[in-house]
PDB file of C-alpha atoms in Angstrom:
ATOM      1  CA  UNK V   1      92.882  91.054  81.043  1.00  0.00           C
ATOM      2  CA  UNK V   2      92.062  94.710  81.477  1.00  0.00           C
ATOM      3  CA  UNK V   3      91.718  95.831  84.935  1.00  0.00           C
ATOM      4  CA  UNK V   4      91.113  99.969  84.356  1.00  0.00           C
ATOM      5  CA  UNK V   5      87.753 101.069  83.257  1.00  0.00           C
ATOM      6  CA  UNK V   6      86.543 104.042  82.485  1.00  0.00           C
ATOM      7  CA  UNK V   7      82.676 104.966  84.074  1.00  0.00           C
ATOM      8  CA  UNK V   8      80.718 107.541  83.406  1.00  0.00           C
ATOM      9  CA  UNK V   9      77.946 108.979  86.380  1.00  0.00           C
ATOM     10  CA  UNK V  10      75.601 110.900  85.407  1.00  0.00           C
ATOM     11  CA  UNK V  11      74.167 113.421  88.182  1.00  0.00           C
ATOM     12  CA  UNK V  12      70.187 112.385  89.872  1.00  0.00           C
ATOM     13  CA  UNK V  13      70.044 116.047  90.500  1.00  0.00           C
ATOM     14  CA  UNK V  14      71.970 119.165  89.280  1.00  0.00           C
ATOM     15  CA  UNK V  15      70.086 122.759  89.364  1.00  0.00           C
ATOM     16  CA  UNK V  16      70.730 126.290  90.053  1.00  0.00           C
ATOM     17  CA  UNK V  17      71.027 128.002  93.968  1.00  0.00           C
ATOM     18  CA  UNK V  18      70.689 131.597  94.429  1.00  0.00           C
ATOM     19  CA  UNK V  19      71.780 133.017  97.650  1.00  0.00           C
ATOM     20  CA  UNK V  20      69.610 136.021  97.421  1.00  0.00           C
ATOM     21  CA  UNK V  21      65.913 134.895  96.710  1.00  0.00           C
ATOM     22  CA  UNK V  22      63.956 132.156  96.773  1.00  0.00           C
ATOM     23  CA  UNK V  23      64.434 129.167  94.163  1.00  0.00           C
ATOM     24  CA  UNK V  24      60.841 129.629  92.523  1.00  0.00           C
ATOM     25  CA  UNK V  25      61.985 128.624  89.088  1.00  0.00           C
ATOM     26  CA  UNK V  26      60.645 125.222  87.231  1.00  0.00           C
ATOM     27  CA  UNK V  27      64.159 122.892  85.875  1.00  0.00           C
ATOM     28  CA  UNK V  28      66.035 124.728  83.186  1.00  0.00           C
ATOM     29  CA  UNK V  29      68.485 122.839  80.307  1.00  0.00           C
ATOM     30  CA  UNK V  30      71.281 125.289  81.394  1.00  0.00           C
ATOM     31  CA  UNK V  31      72.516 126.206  84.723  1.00  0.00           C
ATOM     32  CA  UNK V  32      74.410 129.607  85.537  1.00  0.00           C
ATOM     33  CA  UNK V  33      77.452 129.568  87.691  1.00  0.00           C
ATOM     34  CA  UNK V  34      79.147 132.977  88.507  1.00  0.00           C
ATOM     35  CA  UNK V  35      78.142 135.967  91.325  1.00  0.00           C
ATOM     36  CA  UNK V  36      75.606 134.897  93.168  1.00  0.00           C
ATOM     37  CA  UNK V  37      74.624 132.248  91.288  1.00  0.00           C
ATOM     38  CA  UNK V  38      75.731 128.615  92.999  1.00  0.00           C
ATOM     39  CA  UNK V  39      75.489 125.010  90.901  1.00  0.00           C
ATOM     40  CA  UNK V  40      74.672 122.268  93.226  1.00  0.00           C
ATOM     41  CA  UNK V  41      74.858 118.675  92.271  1.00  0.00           C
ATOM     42  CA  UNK V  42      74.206 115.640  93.788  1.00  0.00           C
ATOM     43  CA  UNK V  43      75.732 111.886  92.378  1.00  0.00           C
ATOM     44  CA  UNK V  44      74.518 108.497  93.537  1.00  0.00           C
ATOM     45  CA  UNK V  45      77.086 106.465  94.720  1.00  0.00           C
ATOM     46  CA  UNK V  46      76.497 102.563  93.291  1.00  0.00           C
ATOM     47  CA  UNK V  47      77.573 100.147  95.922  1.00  0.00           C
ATOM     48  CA  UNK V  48      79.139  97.696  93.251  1.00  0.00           C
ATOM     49  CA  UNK V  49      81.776 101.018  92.735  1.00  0.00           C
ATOM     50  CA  UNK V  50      83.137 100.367  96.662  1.00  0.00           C
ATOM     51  CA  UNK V  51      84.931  97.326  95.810  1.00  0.00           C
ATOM     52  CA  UNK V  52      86.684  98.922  93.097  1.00  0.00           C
ATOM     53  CA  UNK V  53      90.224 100.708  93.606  1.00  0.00           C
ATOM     54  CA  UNK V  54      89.302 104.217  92.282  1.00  0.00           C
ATOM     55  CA  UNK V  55      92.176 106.325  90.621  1.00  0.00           C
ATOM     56  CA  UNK V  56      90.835 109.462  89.336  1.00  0.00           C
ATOM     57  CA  UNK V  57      87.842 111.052  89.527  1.00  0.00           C
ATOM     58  CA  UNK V  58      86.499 114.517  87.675  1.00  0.00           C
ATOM     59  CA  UNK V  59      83.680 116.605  86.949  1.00  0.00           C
ATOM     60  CA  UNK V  60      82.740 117.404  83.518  1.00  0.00           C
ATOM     61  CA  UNK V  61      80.695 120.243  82.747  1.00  0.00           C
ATOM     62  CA  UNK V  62      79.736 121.132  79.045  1.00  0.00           C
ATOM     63  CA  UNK V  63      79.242 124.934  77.816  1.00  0.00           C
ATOM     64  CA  UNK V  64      76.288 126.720  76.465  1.00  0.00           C
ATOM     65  CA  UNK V  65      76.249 129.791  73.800  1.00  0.00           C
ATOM     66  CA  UNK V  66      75.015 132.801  76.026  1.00  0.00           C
ATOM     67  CA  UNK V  67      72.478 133.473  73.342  1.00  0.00           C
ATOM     68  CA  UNK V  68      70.770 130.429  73.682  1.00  0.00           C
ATOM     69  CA  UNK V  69      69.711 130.722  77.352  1.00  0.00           C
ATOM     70  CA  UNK V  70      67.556 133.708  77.164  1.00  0.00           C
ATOM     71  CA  UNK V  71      69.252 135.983  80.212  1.00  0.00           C
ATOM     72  CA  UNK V  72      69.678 138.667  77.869  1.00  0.00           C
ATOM     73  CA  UNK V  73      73.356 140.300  77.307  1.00  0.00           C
ATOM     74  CA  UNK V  74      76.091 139.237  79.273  1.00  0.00           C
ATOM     75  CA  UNK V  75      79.526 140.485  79.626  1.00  0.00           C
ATOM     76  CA  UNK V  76      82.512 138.788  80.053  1.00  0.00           C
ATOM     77  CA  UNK V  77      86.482 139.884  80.094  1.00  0.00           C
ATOM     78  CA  UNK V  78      88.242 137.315  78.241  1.00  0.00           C
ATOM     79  CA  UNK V  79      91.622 138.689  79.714  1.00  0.00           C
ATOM     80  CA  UNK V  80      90.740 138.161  83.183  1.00  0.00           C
ATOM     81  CA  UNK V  81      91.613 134.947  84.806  1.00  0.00           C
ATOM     82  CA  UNK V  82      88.130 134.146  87.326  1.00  0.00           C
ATOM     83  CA  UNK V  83      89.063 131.791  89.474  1.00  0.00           C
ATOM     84  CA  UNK V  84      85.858 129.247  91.224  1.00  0.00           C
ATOM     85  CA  UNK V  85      85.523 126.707  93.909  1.00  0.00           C
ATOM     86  CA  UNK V  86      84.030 123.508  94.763  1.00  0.00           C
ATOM     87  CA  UNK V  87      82.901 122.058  98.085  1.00  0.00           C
ATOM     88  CA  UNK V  88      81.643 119.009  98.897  1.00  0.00           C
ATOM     89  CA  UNK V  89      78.456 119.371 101.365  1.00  0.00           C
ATOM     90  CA  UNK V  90      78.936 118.364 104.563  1.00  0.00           C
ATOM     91  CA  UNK V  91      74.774 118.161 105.111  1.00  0.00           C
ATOM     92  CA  UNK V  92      71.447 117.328 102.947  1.00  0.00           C
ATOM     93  CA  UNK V  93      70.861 120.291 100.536  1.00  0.00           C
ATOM     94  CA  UNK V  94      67.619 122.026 100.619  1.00  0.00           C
ATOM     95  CA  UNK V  95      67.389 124.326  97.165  1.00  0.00           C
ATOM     96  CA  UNK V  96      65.286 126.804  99.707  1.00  0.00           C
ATOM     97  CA  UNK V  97      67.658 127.069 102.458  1.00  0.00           C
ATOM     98  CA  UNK V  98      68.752 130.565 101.498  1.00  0.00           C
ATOM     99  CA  UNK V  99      65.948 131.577 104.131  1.00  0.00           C
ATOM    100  CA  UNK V 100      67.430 130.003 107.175  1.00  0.00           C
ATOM    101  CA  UNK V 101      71.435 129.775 107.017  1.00  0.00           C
ATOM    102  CA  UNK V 102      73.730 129.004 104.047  1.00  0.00           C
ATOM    103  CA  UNK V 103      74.391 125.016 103.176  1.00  0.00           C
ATOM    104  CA  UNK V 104      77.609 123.613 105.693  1.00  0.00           C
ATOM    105  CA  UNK V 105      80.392 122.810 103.250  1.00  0.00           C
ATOM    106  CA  UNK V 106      83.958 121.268 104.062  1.00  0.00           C
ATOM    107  CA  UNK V 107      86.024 124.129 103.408  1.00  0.00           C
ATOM    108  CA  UNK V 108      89.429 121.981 103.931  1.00  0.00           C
ATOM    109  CA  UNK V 109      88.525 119.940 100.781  1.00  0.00           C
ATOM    110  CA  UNK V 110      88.071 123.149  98.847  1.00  0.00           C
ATOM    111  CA  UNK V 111      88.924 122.924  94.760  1.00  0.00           C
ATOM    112  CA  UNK V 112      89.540 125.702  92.955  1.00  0.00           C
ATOM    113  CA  UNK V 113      89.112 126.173  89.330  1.00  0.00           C
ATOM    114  CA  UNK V 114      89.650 128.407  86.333  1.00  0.00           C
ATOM    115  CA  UNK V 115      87.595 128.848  83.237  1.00  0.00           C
ATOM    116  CA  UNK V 116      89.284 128.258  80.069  1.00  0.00           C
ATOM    117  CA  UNK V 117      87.723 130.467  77.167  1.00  0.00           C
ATOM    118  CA  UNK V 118      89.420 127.889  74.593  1.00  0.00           C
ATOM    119  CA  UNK V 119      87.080 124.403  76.215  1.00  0.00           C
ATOM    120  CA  UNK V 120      84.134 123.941  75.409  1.00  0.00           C
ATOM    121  CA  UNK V 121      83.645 122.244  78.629  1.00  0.00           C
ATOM    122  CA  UNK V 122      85.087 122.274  82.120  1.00  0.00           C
ATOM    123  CA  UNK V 123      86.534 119.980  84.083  1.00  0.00           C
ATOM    124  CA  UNK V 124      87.522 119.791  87.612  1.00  0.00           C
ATOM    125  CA  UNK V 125      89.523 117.167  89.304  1.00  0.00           C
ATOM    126  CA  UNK V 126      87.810 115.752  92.575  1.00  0.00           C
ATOM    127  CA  UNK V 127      89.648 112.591  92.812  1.00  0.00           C
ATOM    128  CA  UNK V 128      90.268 113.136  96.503  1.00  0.00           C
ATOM    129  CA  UNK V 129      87.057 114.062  97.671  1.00  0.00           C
ATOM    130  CA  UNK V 130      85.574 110.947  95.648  1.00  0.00           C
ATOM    131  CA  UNK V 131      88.233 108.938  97.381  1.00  0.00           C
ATOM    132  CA  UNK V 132      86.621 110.253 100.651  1.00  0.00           C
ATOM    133  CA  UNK V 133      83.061 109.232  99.541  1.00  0.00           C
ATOM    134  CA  UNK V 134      84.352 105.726  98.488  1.00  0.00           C
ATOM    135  CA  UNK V 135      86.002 105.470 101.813  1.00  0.00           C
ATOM    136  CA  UNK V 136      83.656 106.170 103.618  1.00  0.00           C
ATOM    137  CA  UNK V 137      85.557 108.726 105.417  1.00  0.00           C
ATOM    138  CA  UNK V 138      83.016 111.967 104.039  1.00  0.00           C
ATOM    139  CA  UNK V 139      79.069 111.279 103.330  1.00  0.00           C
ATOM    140  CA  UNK V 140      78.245 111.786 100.080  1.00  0.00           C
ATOM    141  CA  UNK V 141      75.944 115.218  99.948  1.00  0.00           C
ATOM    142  CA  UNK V 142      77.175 116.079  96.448  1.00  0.00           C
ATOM    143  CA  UNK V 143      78.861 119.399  95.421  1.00  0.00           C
ATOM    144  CA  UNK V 144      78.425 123.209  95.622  1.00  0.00           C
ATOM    145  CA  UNK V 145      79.909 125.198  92.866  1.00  0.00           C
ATOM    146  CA  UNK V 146      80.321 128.936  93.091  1.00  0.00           C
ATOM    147  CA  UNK V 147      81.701 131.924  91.859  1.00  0.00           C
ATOM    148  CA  UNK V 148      83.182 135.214  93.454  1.00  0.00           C
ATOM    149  CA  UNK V 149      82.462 138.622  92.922  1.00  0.00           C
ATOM    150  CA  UNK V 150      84.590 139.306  90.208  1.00  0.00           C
ATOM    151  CA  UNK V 151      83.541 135.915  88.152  1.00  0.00           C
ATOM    152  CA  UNK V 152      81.978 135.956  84.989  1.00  0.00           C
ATOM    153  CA  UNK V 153      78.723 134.183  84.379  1.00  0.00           C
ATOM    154  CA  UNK V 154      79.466 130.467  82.970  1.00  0.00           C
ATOM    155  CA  UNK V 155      76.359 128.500  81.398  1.00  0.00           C
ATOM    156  CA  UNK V 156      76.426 124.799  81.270  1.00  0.00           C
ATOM    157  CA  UNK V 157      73.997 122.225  80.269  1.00  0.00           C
ATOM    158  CA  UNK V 158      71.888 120.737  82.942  1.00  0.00           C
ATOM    159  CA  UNK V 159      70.778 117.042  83.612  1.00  0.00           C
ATOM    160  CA  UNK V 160      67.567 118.360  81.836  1.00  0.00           C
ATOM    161  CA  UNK V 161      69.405 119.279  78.586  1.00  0.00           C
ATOM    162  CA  UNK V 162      67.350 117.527  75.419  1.00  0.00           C
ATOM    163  CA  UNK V 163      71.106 116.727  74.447  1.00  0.00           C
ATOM    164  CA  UNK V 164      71.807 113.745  76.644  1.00  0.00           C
ATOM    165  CA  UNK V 165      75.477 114.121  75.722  1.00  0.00           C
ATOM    166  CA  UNK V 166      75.680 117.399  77.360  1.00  0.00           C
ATOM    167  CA  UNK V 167      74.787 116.250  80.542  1.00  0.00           C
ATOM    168  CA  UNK V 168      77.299 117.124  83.652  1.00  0.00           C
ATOM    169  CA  UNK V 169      79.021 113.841  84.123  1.00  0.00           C
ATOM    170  CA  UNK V 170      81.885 112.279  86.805  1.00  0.00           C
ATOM    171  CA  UNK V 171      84.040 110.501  85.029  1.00  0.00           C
ATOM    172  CA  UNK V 172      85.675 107.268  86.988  1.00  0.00           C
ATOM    173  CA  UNK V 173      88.845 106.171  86.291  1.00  0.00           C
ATOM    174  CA  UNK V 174      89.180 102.619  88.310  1.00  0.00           C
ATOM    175  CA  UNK V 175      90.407  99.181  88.705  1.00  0.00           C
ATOM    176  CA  UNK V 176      89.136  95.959  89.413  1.00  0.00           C
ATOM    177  CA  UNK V 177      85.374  97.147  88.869  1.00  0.00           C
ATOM    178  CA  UNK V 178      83.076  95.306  87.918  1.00  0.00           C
ATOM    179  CA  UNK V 179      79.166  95.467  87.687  1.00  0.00           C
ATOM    180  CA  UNK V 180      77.285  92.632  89.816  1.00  0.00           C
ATOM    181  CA  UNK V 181      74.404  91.375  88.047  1.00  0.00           C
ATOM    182  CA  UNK V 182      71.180  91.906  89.833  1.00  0.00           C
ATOM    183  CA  UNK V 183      67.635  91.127  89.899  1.00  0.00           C
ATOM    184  CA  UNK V 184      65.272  92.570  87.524  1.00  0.00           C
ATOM    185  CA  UNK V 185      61.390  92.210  87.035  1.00  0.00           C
ATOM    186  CA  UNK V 186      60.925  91.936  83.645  1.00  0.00           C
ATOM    187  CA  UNK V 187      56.734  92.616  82.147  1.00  0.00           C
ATOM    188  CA  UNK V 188      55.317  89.543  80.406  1.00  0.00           C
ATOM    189  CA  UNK V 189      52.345  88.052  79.519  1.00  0.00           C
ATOM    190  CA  UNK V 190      51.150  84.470  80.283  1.00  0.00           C
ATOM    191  CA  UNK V 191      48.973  82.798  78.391  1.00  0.00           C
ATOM    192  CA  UNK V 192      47.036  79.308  79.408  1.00  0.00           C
ATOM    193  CA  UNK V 193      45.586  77.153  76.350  1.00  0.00           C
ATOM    194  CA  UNK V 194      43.725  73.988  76.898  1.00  0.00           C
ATOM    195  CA  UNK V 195      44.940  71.074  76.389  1.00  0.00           C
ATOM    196  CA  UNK V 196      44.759  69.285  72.532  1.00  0.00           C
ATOM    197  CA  UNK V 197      42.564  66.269  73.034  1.00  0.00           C
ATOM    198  CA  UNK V 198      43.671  63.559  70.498  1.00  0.00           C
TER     199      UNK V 198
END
């Protein structure tokens, strides 16, 4: 009998956060993580996975070709090793809040990253704070993603890519999970006949 499985989330929201203007922009395919430029993303939790003995958690993010995500030319040293963080938010996000103060984040469950020129994709382990969320030790506000000064632009498909594939994605690595069936209205039409009179 197995008792590891292998479940893919895929994000209710994931969009771009600017910390100098106002988010004015309609949902893109790609979102842009370097200077400036903040990913935030947001997983619902099912409440069949908090039964389950999680063992290792990450965040998948798939590349884009610059080209393809019309911000005109963008540099990038290949040599230099950019280094980027994740936090898990410690409030409710609001995609606007660059007017009033910047989003609380739990700077003790910090993860830093690097971007590897030779992936197409990145991922990032956050098996501890997903731990936390199943615990119920830290509420689940999703993550911040951000660059530093020196960090070269990364593009990565959004949860509005036409490639459902490319979608960010947590990837679940548990045991003893298991789905509970639920409940579902299902549409269907009724129709009464009269009796046959013999």
């Amino acid at each position: 009998m197995r008792t590891v499985s292998v479940i893919d989330l895929r994000p209710q929201s994931a969009f771009n956060y600017s910390t100098d203007s106002f988010y004015r922009e309609k949902p893109k395919q790609s979102l842009l993580l370097g200077y400036e430029k903040i990913i935030y993303l947001f997983f619902n939790w099912p409440l069949w996975l908090c039964k389950c003995v999680l063992l290792k958690a990450k965040l998948i993010l798939f590349k884009l070709p610059y080209d393809t995500c019309n911000m005109g030319k963008v540099t990038s040293k290949k040599n230099t090793k950019a280094h980027y963080t994740l936090y898990p938010l410690l409030e409710v996000f609001n995609v606007c809040g660059c007017m009033h103060t910047p989003p609380a984040v739990d700077l003790s469950r910090c993860v830093t990253f690097e971007n590897s020129y030779r992936r197409s994709y990145t991922e990032i382990d956050v098996t501890q704070i997903v731990q936390d969320w199943s615990n119920d030790t830290l509420e689940n506000n999703g993550f911040l993603l951000m660059g530093k000064d020196n960090s070269p632009y990364i593009f990565y498909a959004s949860s509005q890519h036409r490639i459902s594939e490319m979608r960010p994605m947590l990837r679940l690595t548990c045991k003893y999970a298991e789905r509970f069936c639920t409940l579902q209205t299902v549409p269907c039409d009724v129709k009464i006949s009269k009796p046959v009179q013999v």
